[in-house]
Amino acid sequence: MLIPCPHCGPRDVQEFSYQGDATRKRPDPASTDVHAWHAYVYDRPNPAGPHREYWQHIGGCRAHIVVERDTLSHEVLGAAFASDLSNQGGTRP
Amino acid sequence: MVERISPLGAAFRPGRHGNLTAGPGVQLAEVTPPAIVEAAAWPGQKEALARAVAGATGLALSALPNAGAVGEQATAFSIGPHRFLVTGGDDLTARLTEAVPLETGTLTDLSHGRIALRVAGPRAEWVLSKLFAIDFAAAAFPVAEGRATAHHDVLAQIQRTGPDRFDLFVFRSLARAFWESLCAASEEAGYEVVR
Amino acid sequence: MAEYSALSLLKNALSGNRDWRPAWRKAEPKPAYDVVIVGGGGHGLATAYYLAREHGIARVAVLEKGWLGSGNIGRNTTIVRSNYLLPESIRFYDFSVKLWENLSHALNYNVMFSQRGILNLAHSPAQADEYIRRGNAMRHGGGDAVWLTRHEIARRVPGIDFSPRARFPVVGGLLQPRAGTARHDAVAWGYARAADRLGVDIVENCEVTGFLREGDRITGVATTRGDIRAGKVALAVAGSTSRLMRMAGIERFPIESHVLQAFVTEAVKPYVDCVVTFGGGHLYMSQSDKGGLVFGGDLDGYNSYAQRGNLPLVKEVMSEMVAMFPATARLRLLRSWGGVMDMSMDGSPIITRGPLPGMYLNCGWCYGGFKATPASGFSFAWTIAKDEPHPINAPFTLSRFERGAVIDEKGQGPTPKLH
Amino acid sequence: MSPRRAASTGLVDRSQALRFTFDGRTYSGHPGDTLASALLANGITLVGRSFKYHRPRGIFTAGVDEPNALVTVLSGDGREPNIPATQIELYEGLEVESQNRFPSLEYDLGALGQLAGPLLSAGFYYKTFMGPVFGPLKGTRFWMICEHAIRRAAGLGRAGYEKDPARYEEMNAFCDVLVVGAGPAGLMAAEAAAKAGRRVILAEQEPKAGGSALWSGEMIGTRPAHQWAQAMAEKLAATENVRFLPRTTVWGYYDGNTLAALERVADRPSGTAKGLPRLRLWNIRAGKVVLATGSLERPVVFPGNDRPGVMLAGAAERYARQYGVLPGERIAVFTNNDGAYRAAAALRKAGAGVVAIVDVRPEISDAARALAQEAGVEPLLGHAVTGTAGKRLTRITIQRFDAATGRVSGDGRPVDVDCLAVSGGWSPTIHLASQAGGKPVWDEALHAFLPPSPMQPWVGAGAFAGAKTTVEALSTGRDAGLAAAGKKPSRARLPAVTAPALDPAPAPVLEIKAAGKAFVDLQNDVTAEDVRLAHREGFISVEHLKRYTTLGMATDQGKTSNLPGLAIMADARGLPIPEVGTTRFRPPFSPVSIGALAADRHRHFKPDRLTPMHDWHVGHGARMMEAGLWHRPMIYGQPGETVEQAYIREAAAVRRSVGICDVSTLGKIAVKGPDAAEFLDRVYTNTFSTLPIGKARYGLMLREDGIVLDDGTTWRLGAHDFLMTTTTANAGKVMQHLEYFLDAVWPHLKVHVTSVTDQWAGAAVAGPDARRVLEACVTGTGVDNVALPFMGIVHGRIAGAPVMICRLSFSGELAYEVYCGAGHGAHVWEALMDAGEPFAITPYGMEALGALRIEKGHVTGAEIDGRTTARDLYLDGMLSKKKPFIGSALMDRESLIDKNRLRLVGIVSLDGQPLGGGAHVVEKGSLDELGASIGHITAACYSPALERHIGLALVKGGKSRHGTRAFVSDPLRKRFGPVEIVSHHFYDPEGRRMHG
């Protein structure tokens, strides 16, 4: 499987570390809503089909990448730097 | 000035080794420069950083992914979306510190933390292809460009410094183990360890 | 005479093996059941068997979308063990091992549970302490565990790298003698046949496409073979849990589906007797009765429903194999395959009533599903029949994440790929 | 010359003889032979014994699909079992033995098992061996006794235990077009793609290019097909943008068009050029793939179809044409298609007697008839072989057969033969395409599955894609090559092919039902009756069939048995074959040596990670131990010392005078930027923004779920410049944790993190004399209490090398961590040793470090085990109430603040006996009657300061048990004894010594 790193180009999956669901929103750091935190930390959409997920190019440029990939076929549908798509919910501190 | 001690130790065995029926296919050497600095830009500042590094080193450096430049006294290449690895002489850190303001980015001295190993010769692409899952062909990896990649647990930042010459920057603590892997991979082609 | 015995084999051999009955009927789905179990894998079939056998509930259907046992019951590395660290896990899996010990008799089906032991190799003093902690926990929890020194291991298991050049020298190992291996497919078939003989309908090629509901309450399932009403709907669909939960309207759930590869070499004469695991990485290996070395390692490490893995993991596992047993470099990999794991957020399963009224859930088995099959079926059946958990599955709730009462054997936190 | 050598040499070089041994006897063959062709040439047809019934077996195929002729190679660097004789290139000195027989291949006691034949039907073992329900053999005992015998009878060859000295390597390759298979189609494809300027890899599993051209007897252009193929291959190999890889099996088709191939580079004992690997694993990332993998012949199943001497017709033809070997002297052919007629003609031409052609079909094509004439025999149409005789084939029985009804009639007619060439038609080799995804498509005319429509970028060509003739193979090959290169099909003329106009469609007959054992899977001894039994018992899905009967699970993975097995099940179910389905093919296509998959890590599993002072440690008697990838000194043992004596001496020296310890392995992360302080406030539970420049602070990090992640000190070197240290074990994890938050959560924070673990060498100098040691060697700064207070940082030089010194203590003594550039590490270390000599400075290892920290009650990985909270470790004081931090939201959930959690305490042995890490703590009990565990000891040592055996432990209730008695219970090490639970701060709890 190849992951298209926006900096390095397509690279073998062995250079990457998977970091899971990229649709979760981290609650505002000051939030005390335990349910929201619980959902962020524990709940996953886990679709059978297109999935937005984090990969870190740990054996390369070390950037985190948001990849859209089909979990049924492993086909990669798109990729972008995670830093362009912050998952911080709430107001920015 | 206190001399740095090479981490390769007894694993560094100058001379010719391996299959020499067609002469050594590669030369291997440790070429750690006096200074190695990681220069990192803030988002949107990579071009400014490239200009600053260029100004400090005299290199023609672009901010494009994988871009790099090779000069007599200095080299630089992109190792990440916002980062360059820059090498040069003893005064490199001072020059860069002057050239890179905090608004552009930061500098981290890695002169002791990274070791540069050179693989050169007609079989260099062949030998390196054993260790890394990247395309070393000249069309895919032009001279002066850089790549950040890994051989299992060993991260390597690689710059092509000549048509058949590559400089590999690896973590110092892993340099001896990696050197041994590199020598083993070179046996088929025959290799010469040069000082 | 038992349906299966040496005598029945002889009798049938004399009549040209023409009189054997199907192992289970190819049942047609009825319009309604007391309990519908979704998932014709090991856990679903075991649940049906114990419902009928222990609780007298026989109006039960097991619905399987493909062929029976097509999930992880037939894709695992066949290891049965209870060498766990935490008391909740020890109690559950030890209960399971006890059921395993009598399973062939209970089912009148030889599931070939062979108690050849499992040996966890430790490679540093710190790792040895960790394993000893676990072994002691097993002993204090009523289980069996023995510490073997380096020399005892060298005598017992030939082929392990004891040379001075070994990258991770063996300092000792934790042996659970009662652990072992079983014939995976036979477990599915054995439970299916035994449940069938107790009146359970096993319906293959019947895919659930939705839930029937009255308000919040689940009252049955819609399937590719029509609607089926049920007093209780029990899900045992590890690998597809999130898909089913989504059909029930639950969009996010503490499960990730991951692919795990497994491997077998060509058959060779007896080579290694017990199950061995390597502590310098993640590898578990045993030899099947047929002679192949059966082994596996880590997950590929990304969400997948594809039942196929990739090359880096293959190479990683083989490297570990050669690091542990250097001579296996000369053996040949015959086949690899992949299974889809329900990876939970703490590495432990969920066996519970709910989360919706009328629904019962059994999922999150991570790597541990096969060995758990009997205890899982037993305690799930209990939970379904009595509407309360059996003591062995009481800690394995869904609410434990919210409460922080996780059962985290590996101490990795909510990172499913690391469990 | 052997009587079994044909007049024509084929592609074998008879000018040179190669000696080899089989079961201890020496024979001779030639370059170009396989072991199989050489054995046949020597008249050897009994080669192996089958898996279950130990029936005598011969050579069934000429290629990768061989189910029978498996041998163990002894002449390599180690025993290698289960290698098909058809896949071994003959070399001088090759030594092999047959397998699965005792005492000999000729007389095998295992064959007695056949007497129990009907008892050993498919799945019999599920129905018996359960044993008694009561008594000593209850439970699993009886089965395990039976199993012991079964295991000894099972298995094929015997594997060795010796470390494999061979070399294995790996290669990464990139290409625009990968062509798999160098038969006529693959050669054309490679040429077309190469001409279009693409980077091409052409892989062929055989030693020579050509595929069927090597033995088809056809002409391509003006030359024999094999010469055409050789010329094409030579031309391609010499082309700049083509890499031709013979002896290379592409065995895996993975995601992203990544394919795995195995090259047999020097698969023979040493003597090959130095440095050449035995096998090379190729990881090929291809833009496009051309699959030109050809097809595999399948047999017809009939009673007695397994005797040595029965082989596939294509194989017989290949032995005759390619190897110049006669597989028999009196040969019969049995077929359902035209192809075998060409074999008959070839065998006759090579000098064998063709005594019969038996064809199930009532009619045949003119071309077939002409070939029969060439073979000199009148075909018996509407007939079938219904039986065989002989340990080695001596006779076959022929009966009338109606292909429409499948019925056999009339009397059996015996014919004396020593070889029977069988053909059931050909199936495309679709394995790789199936691995790539998709469902195969049934082709009624070919009576075979064709490849699925591509799920990944591949193009099919030749027989793989259903081409029926060489002409079609050439044209589909060229088109596929062009398509893969992004070009349109060509209309240019193709080379002419001279070949008989055979009918490609076989009769749909794959089984002859008659009395006697008819084998479907030859290696696993699965019979047609077994398939029908599976059907009767309800194992009717293909997967159930395979699992219940073991059909297709042997080393050949069902290459010859797959379709006949399906056909028999389809017949039993009364369904067409495609409705019964086909199993999904999985990697590898053919078995791959594990050594090749481990490749270079066969010898370097994990790299050794070494500190700058490593060589000094080893040179000074350190015993090293593993700490992740790192090697660290465990003790610096003196002659005659035990580990315990050594660490006690070392630790005592630290408490008494001064010791020095290599701490270079600590993780070190440069955290820089205008928002660095803010970032650290979010990452740590305590506050760092208030830390003055030139000072360090101890910090604690949690995971998002509120559990402790790591701890360490962070040093403020400038307003925007911090140096974070982590534990050795968690350095990578913490780095990733920081990077994740900076990239994915707070990308607007201006912070850079860089691993500088390797930039710095670190030495901890600890003990009452530590300051005096530094005073003796540090220049450029003072190190007194004013210049360098507790947690202060100064910069200076030691022996000319720049150093950074932080006064902090893990041991509880007055202590400093001296950091310098890693390249100066050994230099500075030696200077410290020199400066410390007057104080008898003692280097200490991990064991002493551990003892010192246990005395102080400092936590490390054994306590921060991924399950403990800050409160569990009594680090509550570090949890800031003034700001949120990672983990603050979830750290106080109900179960995480439960009174009964395991919490940190100290333990003192009351019986003077040692405690062990991993021992449990109980309130009562004994080794015979284990009590309930209330916790466990995380680390233990003999404390030189307290002169007692002590330990740290996590026990239920923690502090509330201080001052109470309990017992250490360690059944694994057979230790039980009284202990007292105390505070974990054993030694100098006020910290006077380190502040002194």
mmCIF file of C-alpha atoms in Angstrom, chain D residues 557-687:
data_model
loop_
_atom_site.group_PDB
_atom_site.id
_atom_site.type_symbol
_atom_site.label_atom_id
_atom_site.label_comp_id
_atom_site.label_asym_id
_atom_site.label_seq_id
_atom_site.Cartn_x
_atom_site.Cartn_y
_atom_site.Cartn_z
ATOM 1 C CA GLN D 557 -2.178 -25.098 -2.909
ATOM 2 C CA GLY D 558 -4.484 -27.014 -5.198
ATOM 3 C CA LYS D 559 -2.948 -25.997 -8.497
ATOM 4 C CA THR D 560 -3.922 -29.305 -10.071
ATOM 5 C CA SER D 561 -6.844 -30.188 -7.785
ATOM 6 C CA ASN D 562 -8.851 -27.019 -7.548
ATOM 7 C CA LEU D 563 -11.056 -27.346 -10.584
ATOM 8 C CA PRO D 564 -11.608 -31.119 -10.486
ATOM 9 C CA GLY D 565 -12.652 -30.756 -6.839
ATOM 10 C CA LEU D 566 -15.132 -28.051 -7.756
ATOM 11 C CA ALA D 567 -16.448 -30.096 -10.639
ATOM 12 C CA ILE D 568 -17.138 -33.078 -8.389
ATOM 13 C CA MET D 569 -18.916 -30.910 -5.808
ATOM 14 C CA ALA D 570 -20.905 -29.195 -8.561
ATOM 15 C CA ASP D 571 -21.930 -32.599 -9.852
ATOM 16 C CA ALA D 572 -22.971 -33.741 -6.381
ATOM 17 C CA ARG D 573 -25.005 -30.587 -5.810
ATOM 18 C CA GLY D 574 -26.471 -30.611 -9.307
ATOM 19 C CA LEU D 575 -25.245 -27.084 -9.938
ATOM 20 C CA PRO D 576 -23.067 -25.553 -12.617
ATOM 21 C CA ILE D 577 -19.448 -25.082 -11.465
ATOM 22 C CA PRO D 578 -19.547 -21.269 -11.200
ATOM 23 C CA GLU D 579 -22.461 -21.460 -8.782
ATOM 24 C CA VAL D 580 -20.420 -23.602 -6.429
ATOM 25 C CA GLY D 581 -17.868 -20.809 -6.466
ATOM 26 C CA THR D 582 -14.137 -20.638 -6.190
ATOM 27 C CA THR D 583 -11.918 -19.832 -3.240
ATOM 28 C CA ARG D 584 -9.962 -16.628 -3.072
ATOM 29 C CA PHE D 585 -6.292 -17.095 -3.822
ATOM 30 C CA ARG D 586 -3.966 -15.698 -1.216
ATOM 31 C CA PRO D 587 -0.269 -14.959 -1.201
ATOM 32 C CA PRO D 588 2.084 -16.551 -1.863
ATOM 33 C CA PHE D 589 1.489 -17.987 -5.330
ATOM 34 C CA SER D 590 4.128 -20.605 -4.565
ATOM 35 C CA PRO D 591 5.950 -21.183 -1.270
ATOM 36 C CA VAL D 592 8.549 -18.585 -0.277
ATOM 37 C CA SER D 593 11.482 -19.191 2.045
ATOM 38 C CA ILE D 594 11.036 -17.425 5.341
ATOM 39 C CA GLY D 595 14.697 -16.404 5.218
ATOM 40 C CA ALA D 596 14.021 -14.436 2.050
ATOM 41 C CA LEU D 597 11.112 -12.643 3.669
ATOM 42 C CA ALA D 598 13.259 -11.741 6.662
ATOM 43 C CA ALA D 599 15.900 -10.685 4.105
ATOM 44 C CA ASP D 600 18.705 -8.609 5.605
ATOM 45 C CA ARG D 601 17.106 -8.820 9.022
ATOM 46 C CA HIS D 602 17.932 -12.493 8.958
ATOM 47 C CA ARG D 603 21.211 -11.321 10.454
ATOM 48 C CA HIS D 604 20.344 -7.871 11.769
ATOM 49 C CA PHE D 605 16.920 -8.229 13.322
ATOM 50 C CA LYS D 606 17.028 -4.908 15.138
ATOM 51 C CA PRO D 607 19.808 -2.337 15.084
ATOM 52 C CA ASP D 608 21.978 -1.953 18.153
ATOM 53 C CA ARG D 609 21.596 1.514 19.541
ATOM 54 C CA LEU D 610 24.797 2.642 21.247
ATOM 55 C CA THR D 611 25.673 5.597 23.425
ATOM 56 C CA PRO D 612 28.817 7.618 22.753
ATOM 57 C CA MET D 613 30.455 5.897 25.735
ATOM 58 C CA HIS D 614 29.539 2.370 24.670
ATOM 59 C CA ASP D 615 33.043 1.240 23.814
ATOM 60 C CA TRP D 616 34.342 2.595 27.119
ATOM 61 C CA HIS D 617 31.747 0.587 29.043
ATOM 62 C CA VAL D 618 32.552 -2.610 27.219
ATOM 63 C CA GLY D 619 36.253 -1.968 27.615
ATOM 64 C CA HIS D 620 35.803 -1.537 31.354
ATOM 65 C CA GLY D 621 34.049 -4.768 32.034
ATOM 66 C CA ALA D 622 30.456 -3.632 31.829
ATOM 67 C CA ARG D 623 27.889 -6.340 31.398
ATOM 68 C CA MET D 624 25.443 -4.858 28.907
ATOM 69 C CA MET D 625 21.687 -5.321 28.847
ATOM 70 C CA GLU D 626 18.827 -4.552 26.480
ATOM 71 C CA ALA D 627 16.727 -1.441 26.991
ATOM 72 C CA GLY D 628 14.570 -1.277 23.890
ATOM 73 C CA LEU D 629 17.083 -0.921 21.073
ATOM 74 C CA TRP D 630 19.685 0.505 23.418
ATOM 75 C CA HIS D 631 22.477 -1.360 25.064
ATOM 76 C CA ARG D 632 23.128 -0.109 28.581
ATOM 77 C CA PRO D 633 25.551 -1.204 31.283
ATOM 78 C CA MET D 634 23.826 -3.434 33.801
ATOM 79 C CA ILE D 635 26.830 -3.614 36.141
ATOM 80 C CA TYR D 636 30.545 -3.040 35.885
ATOM 81 C CA GLY D 637 31.440 -6.357 37.424
ATOM 82 C CA GLN D 638 34.737 -7.015 39.074
ATOM 83 C CA PRO D 639 36.297 -10.465 38.957
ATOM 84 C CA GLY D 640 34.358 -12.912 41.072
ATOM 85 C CA GLU D 641 31.482 -10.552 41.763
ATOM 86 C CA THR D 642 27.851 -11.554 41.372
ATOM 87 C CA VAL D 643 25.400 -9.102 39.816
ATOM 88 C CA GLU D 644 24.019 -8.365 43.260
ATOM 89 C CA GLN D 645 27.430 -7.780 44.808
ATOM 90 C CA ALA D 646 28.356 -5.479 41.962
ATOM 91 C CA TYR D 647 25.300 -3.260 42.126
ATOM 92 C CA ILE D 648 25.439 -3.037 45.892
ATOM 93 C CA ARG D 649 29.060 -1.941 45.675
ATOM 94 C CA GLU D 650 28.240 0.586 42.964
ATOM 95 C CA ALA D 651 25.194 2.016 44.736
ATOM 96 C CA ALA D 652 27.046 2.212 48.026
ATOM 97 C CA ALA D 653 29.812 4.176 46.335
ATOM 98 C CA VAL D 654 27.242 6.742 45.191
ATOM 99 C CA ARG D 655 25.900 7.124 48.696
ATOM 100 C CA ARG D 656 29.409 7.228 50.200
ATOM 101 C CA SER D 657 31.498 9.236 47.741
ATOM 102 C CA VAL D 658 30.628 9.569 44.069
ATOM 103 C CA GLY D 659 29.484 7.528 41.115
ATOM 104 C CA ILE D 660 29.024 8.161 37.408
ATOM 105 C CA CYS D 661 26.357 6.789 35.143
ATOM 106 C CA ASP D 662 25.746 7.042 31.409
ATOM 107 C CA VAL D 663 22.343 8.692 30.914
ATOM 108 C CA SER D 664 22.732 9.439 27.210
ATOM 109 C CA THR D 665 19.763 7.209 26.404
ATOM 110 C CA LEU D 666 17.238 9.572 27.992
ATOM 111 C CA GLY D 667 14.965 10.964 25.334
ATOM 112 C CA LYS D 668 15.728 14.591 24.554
ATOM 113 C CA ILE D 669 13.483 16.843 22.535
ATOM 114 C CA ALA D 670 14.223 20.431 21.573
ATOM 115 C CA VAL D 671 11.017 22.461 21.986
ATOM 116 C CA LYS D 672 11.408 25.864 20.375
ATOM 117 C CA GLY D 673 9.319 28.802 19.307
ATOM 118 C CA PRO D 674 7.322 31.744 20.635
ATOM 119 C CA ASP D 675 4.552 29.433 21.873
ATOM 120 C CA ALA D 676 6.850 26.803 23.383
ATOM 121 C CA ALA D 677 6.046 27.699 26.983
ATOM 122 C CA GLU D 678 2.301 27.750 26.289
ATOM 123 C CA PHE D 679 2.586 24.377 24.566
ATOM 124 C CA LEU D 680 4.414 22.846 27.527
ATOM 125 C CA ASP D 681 1.719 24.146 29.848
ATOM 126 C CA ARG D 682 -0.825 22.215 27.812
ATOM 127 C CA VAL D 683 1.283 19.093 27.545
ATOM 128 C CA TYR D 684 2.461 18.854 31.147
ATOM 129 C CA THR D 685 0.175 18.630 34.152
ATOM 130 C CA ASN D 686 2.209 21.329 35.850
ATOM 131 C CA THR D 687 3.271 24.789 34.704
#
